[in-house]
Amino acid sequence: MKTPARAEIELAVGACCIGDLHLDAARGDCVEPLRAFLATQSRAPALVILGDLFEAWVGPAHGRLPGAARVLAELAAWTARGAELHVIPGNRDFLLGADFERVTGARVHPHGFVANSTNERALLIHGDELCTLDVGYQRLKRVLRSRPLLALAPRLPSSFALAVAKRLRSKSVTAVAAKPSAETAQQPDEVRRLASEAHVPTLVCGHAHVFRDEALADGPRWIVLDAFGGVRDVAVVGEDGRWVVRGSRAPRA
Ligand SMILES: [Mn+2]
């Protein structure tokens, strides 16, 4: 598989990383858990969102929904105070792009990025690219993220775009439910391959919604965060420049 170019980003001590919020843009109050979390992070120099911020995102049409507008405003307030915001699109919101960057001040990294913290370089990705045995899904992903489709998306009429999103969502739910778990599971061999290719000792991702933090045999440290709201759903660059895992609802250390 061809390796996409990935940026190298300096993440300072206190930078934090969350993912899989799956916010429903149609609901006006969907911003509340995010707002509450950001209020506890007033000293964090950077926030990284590992994908699936939204349950679905088909372009600017989504930004006009009541919940989405509030999420965008909250993120814009985050960057307005001088903090960085890095967003890796997930499989639900892979169309997050230039319009989202413009409104929020975020940097979007379609294929993830390499975080250069002082002591533990890490590759940060959404995590669906680790499901290499799911050939049908990987093929669909290549089509959906192809240039013609990405160019077309912002020009679709809202009602049409939102209907497509709804359909894709129900399709992906059915497809995932119907597949045996071995096929949709994240593959440790792919974790080893991506980490060695990026020359990093650590890979951090989400997508699976099942926490893990383990040292793979002959491979990197592999952290999968809980979906946001779970017990171990935040990775932070600690005082010693290494990644530590916390809970968004736990009191601050
Ligand atoms: Mn996902």
mmCIF file of C-alpha atoms and ligand atoms in Angstrom:
data_model
loop_
_atom_site.group_PDB
_atom_site.id
_atom_site.type_symbol
_atom_site.label_atom_id
_atom_site.label_comp_id
_atom_site.label_asym_id
_atom_site.label_seq_id
_atom_site.Cartn_x
_atom_site.Cartn_y
_atom_site.Cartn_z
ATOM 1 C CA MET A 1 0.000 0.000 0.000
ATOM 2 C CA LYS A 2 1.299 3.479 -0.859
ATOM 3 C CA THR A 3 2.209 5.549 2.156
ATOM 4 C CA PRO A 4 0.492 8.938 2.363
ATOM 5 C CA ALA A 5 2.654 11.888 3.372
ATOM 6 C CA ARG A 6 2.238 12.718 7.041
ATOM 7 C CA ALA A 7 3.144 15.930 8.813
ATOM 8 C CA GLU A 8 5.453 15.996 11.832
ATOM 9 C CA ILE A 9 3.873 18.081 14.600
ATOM 10 C CA GLU A 10 5.502 19.261 17.832
ATOM 11 C CA LEU A 11 3.120 18.469 20.679
ATOM 12 C CA ALA A 12 4.064 20.157 23.950
ATOM 13 C CA VAL A 13 3.579 18.779 27.460
ATOM 14 C CA GLY A 14 -0.127 18.854 28.357
ATOM 15 C CA ALA A 15 -1.344 18.341 24.784
ATOM 16 C CA CYS A 16 -4.309 15.999 24.879
ATOM 17 C CA CYS A 17 -5.893 13.606 22.506
ATOM 18 C CA ILE A 18 -9.495 12.295 22.335
ATOM 19 C CA GLY A 19 -11.569 10.509 19.691
ATOM 20 C CA ASP A 20 -14.806 8.818 18.702
ATOM 21 C CA LEU A 21 -17.179 11.438 20.126
ATOM 22 C CA HIS A 22 -19.780 10.549 17.493
ATOM 23 C CA LEU A 23 -21.649 13.823 18.066
ATOM 24 C CA ASP A 24 -25.055 13.981 16.397
ATOM 25 C CA ALA A 25 -24.972 17.280 14.502
ATOM 26 C CA ALA A 26 -28.770 17.444 14.379
ATOM 27 C CA ARG A 27 -29.051 17.690 18.168
ATOM 28 C CA GLY A 28 -28.559 21.158 19.578
ATOM 29 C CA ASP A 29 -27.152 19.846 22.880
ATOM 30 C CA CYS A 30 -24.598 17.453 21.344
ATOM 31 C CA VAL A 31 -21.795 19.906 22.178
ATOM 32 C CA GLU A 32 -22.244 19.657 25.966
ATOM 33 C CA PRO A 33 -19.810 16.779 26.800
ATOM 34 C CA LEU A 34 -17.139 18.396 24.611
ATOM 35 C CA ARG A 35 -17.724 21.822 26.153
ATOM 36 C CA ALA A 36 -17.446 20.356 29.672
ATOM 37 C CA PHE A 37 -14.189 18.598 28.802
ATOM 38 C CA LEU A 38 -12.588 21.625 27.137
ATOM 39 C CA ALA A 39 -13.423 23.695 30.224
ATOM 40 C CA THR A 40 -11.085 21.384 32.222
ATOM 41 C CA GLN A 41 -8.276 21.831 29.673
ATOM 42 C CA SER A 42 -7.766 25.582 29.796
ATOM 43 C CA ARG A 43 -3.991 25.142 30.077
ATOM 44 C CA ALA A 44 -3.576 22.492 27.377
ATOM 45 C CA PRO A 45 -1.435 23.801 24.513
ATOM 46 C CA ALA A 46 -3.092 21.543 21.945
ATOM 47 C CA LEU A 47 -6.072 19.278 21.377
ATOM 48 C CA VAL A 48 -5.979 16.355 18.968
ATOM 49 C CA ILE A 49 -9.225 14.746 17.800
ATOM 50 C CA LEU A 50 -8.555 11.242 16.484
ATOM 51 C CA GLY A 51 -11.610 11.059 14.246
ATOM 52 C CA ASP A 52 -15.330 10.430 14.379
ATOM 53 C CA LEU A 53 -15.887 13.798 16.069
ATOM 54 C CA PHE A 54 -19.267 13.681 14.337
ATOM 55 C CA GLU A 55 -21.511 10.681 13.802
ATOM 56 C CA ALA A 56 -21.644 11.813 10.178
ATOM 57 C CA TRP A 57 -20.275 14.699 8.134
ATOM 58 C CA VAL A 58 -20.906 15.233 4.427
ATOM 59 C CA GLY A 59 -19.546 18.752 4.118
ATOM 60 C CA PRO A 60 -20.833 22.287 4.724
ATOM 61 C CA ALA A 61 -24.453 21.044 4.782
ATOM 62 C CA HIS A 62 -23.731 19.473 8.143
ATOM 63 C CA GLY A 63 -22.186 22.660 9.515
ATOM 64 C CA ARG A 64 -25.573 24.365 9.270
ATOM 65 C CA LEU A 65 -27.295 21.868 11.566
ATOM 66 C CA PRO A 66 -27.946 23.336 15.053
ATOM 67 C CA GLY A 67 -25.617 20.996 16.971
ATOM 68 C CA ALA A 68 -22.792 21.223 14.472
ATOM 69 C CA ALA A 69 -22.830 25.022 14.531
ATOM 70 C CA ARG A 70 -22.304 24.938 18.314
ATOM 71 C CA VAL A 71 -19.491 22.380 18.058
ATOM 72 C CA LEU A 72 -17.757 24.492 15.432
ATOM 73 C CA ALA A 73 -18.136 27.603 17.617
ATOM 74 C CA GLU A 74 -16.704 25.750 20.625
ATOM 75 C CA LEU A 75 -13.679 24.601 18.609
ATOM 76 C CA ALA A 76 -13.217 28.089 17.158
ATOM 77 C CA ALA A 77 -13.151 29.467 20.728
ATOM 78 C CA TRP A 78 -10.489 26.860 21.586
ATOM 79 C CA THR A 79 -8.152 28.015 18.807
ATOM 80 C CA ALA A 80 -9.010 31.703 19.382
ATOM 81 C CA ARG A 81 -7.339 31.500 22.805
ATOM 82 C CA GLY A 82 -4.125 30.408 21.074
ATOM 83 C CA ALA A 83 -4.308 26.641 21.545
ATOM 84 C CA GLU A 84 -3.685 24.313 18.612
ATOM 85 C CA LEU A 85 -6.333 22.001 17.214
ATOM 86 C CA HIS A 86 -5.408 18.988 15.097
ATOM 87 C CA VAL A 87 -8.171 16.864 13.627
ATOM 88 C CA ILE A 88 -7.810 13.472 11.943
ATOM 89 C CA PRO A 89 -10.979 12.581 10.030
ATOM 90 C CA GLY A 90 -12.560 9.251 10.957
ATOM 91 C CA ASN A 91 -14.639 6.884 8.868
ATOM 92 C CA ARG A 92 -17.839 8.739 9.846
ATOM 93 C CA ASP A 93 -16.570 12.240 9.176
ATOM 94 C CA PHE A 94 -13.917 11.666 6.519
ATOM 95 C CA LEU A 95 -15.155 14.708 4.556
ATOM 96 C CA LEU A 96 -13.982 17.144 7.230
ATOM 97 C CA GLY A 97 -11.812 19.444 5.181
ATOM 98 C CA ALA A 98 -10.976 22.992 4.177
ATOM 99 C CA ASP A 99 -14.344 24.512 5.164
ATOM 100 C CA PHE A 100 -14.041 22.969 8.640
ATOM 101 C CA GLU A 101 -10.462 24.292 8.957
ATOM 102 C CA ARG A 102 -11.588 27.783 7.951
ATOM 103 C CA VAL A 103 -14.392 27.944 10.510
ATOM 104 C CA THR A 104 -12.569 26.358 13.465
ATOM 105 C CA GLY A 105 -8.900 27.230 12.957
ATOM 106 C CA ALA A 106 -8.077 23.515 13.061
ATOM 107 C CA ARG A 107 -5.518 21.694 10.967
ATOM 108 C CA VAL A 108 -7.026 18.604 9.348
ATOM 109 C CA HIS A 109 -4.688 15.651 8.730
ATOM 110 C CA PRO A 110 -6.499 13.202 6.425
ATOM 111 C CA HIS A 111 -4.026 10.342 7.053
ATOM 112 C CA GLY A 112 -3.008 11.200 10.590
ATOM 113 C CA PHE A 113 0.355 12.672 11.630
ATOM 114 C CA VAL A 114 3.520 11.996 13.584
ATOM 115 C CA ALA A 115 3.570 13.710 16.977
ATOM 116 C CA ASN A 116 7.003 14.790 18.107
ATOM 117 C CA SER A 117 6.699 15.043 21.849
ATOM 118 C CA THR A 118 9.954 15.323 23.754
ATOM 119 C CA ASN A 119 10.443 11.660 24.631
ATOM 120 C CA GLU A 120 7.969 9.514 22.743
ATOM 121 C CA ARG A 121 7.379 10.091 19.055
ATOM 122 C CA ALA A 122 4.024 8.626 18.079
ATOM 123 C CA LEU A 123 1.982 7.979 14.976
ATOM 124 C CA LEU A 124 -1.580 9.249 15.478
ATOM 125 C CA ILE A 125 -4.289 7.826 13.210
ATOM 126 C CA HIS A 126 -8.024 7.181 13.370
ATOM 127 C CA GLY A 127 -7.575 3.389 13.386
ATOM 128 C CA ASP A 128 -9.912 2.128 10.664
ATOM 129 C CA GLU A 129 -6.855 1.712 8.404
ATOM 130 C CA LEU A 130 -5.733 -1.086 10.749
ATOM 131 C CA CYS A 131 -8.707 -3.248 9.763
ATOM 132 C CA THR A 132 -6.784 -4.680 6.804
ATOM 133 C CA LEU A 133 -8.716 -7.956 6.635
ATOM 134 C CA ASP A 134 -11.882 -6.017 5.822
ATOM 135 C CA VAL A 135 -11.104 -5.809 2.105
ATOM 136 C CA GLY A 136 -14.588 -4.598 1.116
ATOM 137 C CA TYR A 137 -14.417 -1.711 3.561
ATOM 138 C CA GLN A 138 -10.909 -0.639 2.516
ATOM 139 C CA ARG A 139 -12.002 -0.624 -1.135
ATOM 140 C CA LEU A 140 -15.119 1.453 -0.331
ATOM 141 C CA LYS A 141 -12.932 3.855 1.637
ATOM 142 C CA ARG A 142 -10.616 4.407 -1.354
ATOM 143 C CA VAL A 143 -13.600 5.256 -3.567
ATOM 144 C CA LEU A 144 -15.263 7.546 -1.015
ATOM 145 C CA ARG A 145 -12.030 9.469 -0.443
ATOM 146 C CA SER A 146 -11.110 9.721 -4.111
ATOM 147 C CA ARG A 147 -10.479 13.152 -5.582
ATOM 148 C CA PRO A 148 -13.656 13.411 -7.740
ATOM 149 C CA LEU A 149 -15.879 12.538 -4.808
ATOM 150 C CA LEU A 150 -14.126 14.914 -2.417
ATOM 151 C CA ALA A 151 -14.463 17.714 -4.976
ATOM 152 C CA LEU A 152 -18.144 17.021 -5.479
ATOM 153 C CA ALA A 153 -19.193 16.772 -1.841
ATOM 154 C CA PRO A 154 -19.289 20.500 -0.902
ATOM 155 C CA ARG A 155 -21.423 21.251 -3.969
ATOM 156 C CA LEU A 156 -24.248 18.831 -3.187
ATOM 157 C CA PRO A 157 -27.553 20.388 -2.113
ATOM 158 C CA SER A 158 -27.943 20.063 1.686
ATOM 159 C CA SER A 159 -31.020 17.880 1.653
ATOM 160 C CA PHE A 160 -29.432 15.448 -0.769
ATOM 161 C CA ALA A 161 -26.119 15.365 1.122
ATOM 162 C CA LEU A 162 -27.836 14.727 4.449
ATOM 163 C CA ALA A 163 -29.927 11.931 2.931
ATOM 164 C CA VAL A 164 -26.760 10.291 1.564
ATOM 165 C CA ALA A 165 -25.127 10.568 4.991
ATOM 166 C CA LYS A 166 -28.097 8.904 6.631
ATOM 167 C CA ARG A 167 -28.019 6.086 4.117
ATOM 168 C CA LEU A 168 -24.255 5.532 4.433
ATOM 169 C CA ARG A 169 -24.654 5.420 8.182
ATOM 170 C CA SER A 170 -27.379 2.784 8.193
ATOM 171 C CA LYS A 171 -25.425 0.787 5.587
ATOM 172 C CA SER A 172 -22.229 0.857 7.641
ATOM 173 C CA VAL A 173 -24.114 -0.164 10.789
ATOM 174 C CA THR A 174 -25.684 -3.131 8.985
ATOM 175 C CA ALA A 175 -22.417 -4.092 7.290
ATOM 176 C CA VAL A 176 -20.453 -4.048 10.539
ATOM 177 C CA ALA A 177 -23.128 -5.958 12.424
ATOM 178 C CA ALA A 178 -23.236 -8.635 9.743
ATOM 179 C CA LYS A 179 -19.478 -9.300 9.617
ATOM 180 C CA PRO A 180 -17.517 -11.733 11.760
ATOM 181 C CA SER A 181 -15.321 -9.862 14.220
ATOM 182 C CA ALA A 182 -11.982 -11.211 12.915
ATOM 183 C CA GLU A 183 -12.604 -9.397 9.666
ATOM 184 C CA THR A 184 -13.387 -6.003 11.187
ATOM 185 C CA ALA A 185 -10.747 -6.181 13.959
ATOM 186 C CA GLN A 186 -7.661 -3.948 14.024
ATOM 187 C CA GLN A 187 -4.633 -6.002 13.000
ATOM 188 C CA PRO A 188 -1.453 -5.926 15.154
ATOM 189 C CA ASP A 189 0.660 -6.707 12.064
ATOM 190 C CA GLU A 190 -0.541 -3.494 10.455
ATOM 191 C CA VAL A 191 0.265 -1.599 13.676
ATOM 192 C CA ARG A 192 3.832 -2.998 13.494
ATOM 193 C CA ARG A 193 4.117 -2.122 9.804
ATOM 194 C CA LEU A 194 2.869 1.482 10.132
ATOM 195 C CA ALA A 195 4.998 2.167 13.222
ATOM 196 C CA SER A 196 8.175 0.871 11.621
ATOM 197 C CA GLU A 197 7.460 2.766 8.405
ATOM 198 C CA ALA A 198 6.991 6.007 10.391
ATOM 199 C CA HIS A 199 9.994 5.207 12.662
ATOM 200 C CA VAL A 200 7.998 5.644 15.851
ATOM 201 C CA PRO A 201 7.976 3.610 19.078
ATOM 202 C CA THR A 202 4.262 4.292 19.687
ATOM 203 C CA LEU A 203 0.971 4.304 17.783
ATOM 204 C CA VAL A 204 -2.146 6.000 19.189
ATOM 205 C CA CYS A 205 -5.596 5.540 17.653
ATOM 206 C CA GLY A 206 -9.299 5.084 18.314
ATOM 207 C CA HIS A 207 -12.070 3.599 16.179
ATOM 208 C CA ALA A 208 -12.414 0.249 17.992
ATOM 209 C CA HIS A 209 -14.011 1.818 21.105
ATOM 210 C CA VAL A 210 -12.156 -0.764 23.218
ATOM 211 C CA PHE A 211 -9.252 0.521 25.277
ATOM 212 C CA ARG A 212 -5.801 -1.005 25.081
ATOM 213 C CA ASP A 213 -2.298 0.095 26.015
ATOM 214 C CA GLU A 214 0.160 -2.668 25.354
ATOM 215 C CA ALA A 215 3.678 -3.326 24.107
ATOM 216 C CA LEU A 216 3.361 -5.488 21.014
ATOM 217 C CA ALA A 217 5.951 -8.264 20.693
ATOM 218 C CA ASP A 218 8.514 -7.058 18.119
ATOM 219 C CA GLY A 219 6.474 -3.915 17.740
ATOM 220 C CA PRO A 220 5.500 -0.548 19.179
ATOM 221 C CA ARG A 221 3.478 0.506 22.174
ATOM 222 C CA TRP A 222 -0.108 0.452 20.921
ATOM 223 C CA ILE A 223 -2.700 2.681 22.557
ATOM 224 C CA VAL A 224 -6.379 2.478 21.534
ATOM 225 C CA LEU A 225 -8.465 5.046 23.400
ATOM 226 C CA ASP A 226 -11.954 4.375 24.672
ATOM 227 C CA ALA A 227 -14.654 6.242 22.793
ATOM 228 C CA PHE A 228 -15.016 9.738 24.352
ATOM 229 C CA GLY A 229 -16.957 9.443 27.613
ATOM 230 C CA GLY A 230 -15.378 6.058 28.419
ATOM 231 C CA VAL A 231 -13.108 5.326 31.379
ATOM 232 C CA ARG A 232 -9.759 5.729 29.568
ATOM 233 C CA ASP A 233 -10.548 8.126 26.767
ATOM 234 C CA VAL A 234 -7.764 10.761 26.893
ATOM 235 C CA ALA A 235 -4.076 10.444 25.999
ATOM 236 C CA VAL A 236 -1.919 13.274 27.315
ATOM 237 C CA VAL A 237 1.720 14.226 26.749
ATOM 238 C CA GLY A 238 2.924 13.936 30.359
ATOM 239 C CA GLU A 239 5.564 15.978 32.217
ATOM 240 C CA ASP A 240 8.308 13.585 31.093
ATOM 241 C CA GLY A 241 7.227 13.892 27.456
ATOM 242 C CA ARG A 242 5.711 10.409 27.345
ATOM 243 C CA TRP A 243 2.078 9.488 26.669
ATOM 244 C CA VAL A 244 -0.171 8.829 29.649
ATOM 245 C CA VAL A 245 -3.796 7.732 29.524
ATOM 246 C CA ARG A 246 -6.517 9.354 31.624
ATOM 247 C CA GLY A 247 -10.280 9.635 31.815
ATOM 248 C CA SER A 248 -12.088 12.769 30.633
ATOM 249 C CA ARG A 249 -14.343 12.661 33.660
ATOM 250 C CA ALA A 250 -11.658 11.949 36.255
ATOM 251 C CA PRO A 251 -10.446 14.851 38.410
ATOM 252 C CA ARG A 252 -7.302 16.501 37.079
ATOM 253 C CA ALA A 253 -4.025 15.161 38.463
HETATM 254 MN MN MN B 1 -14.380 5.021 13.524
#
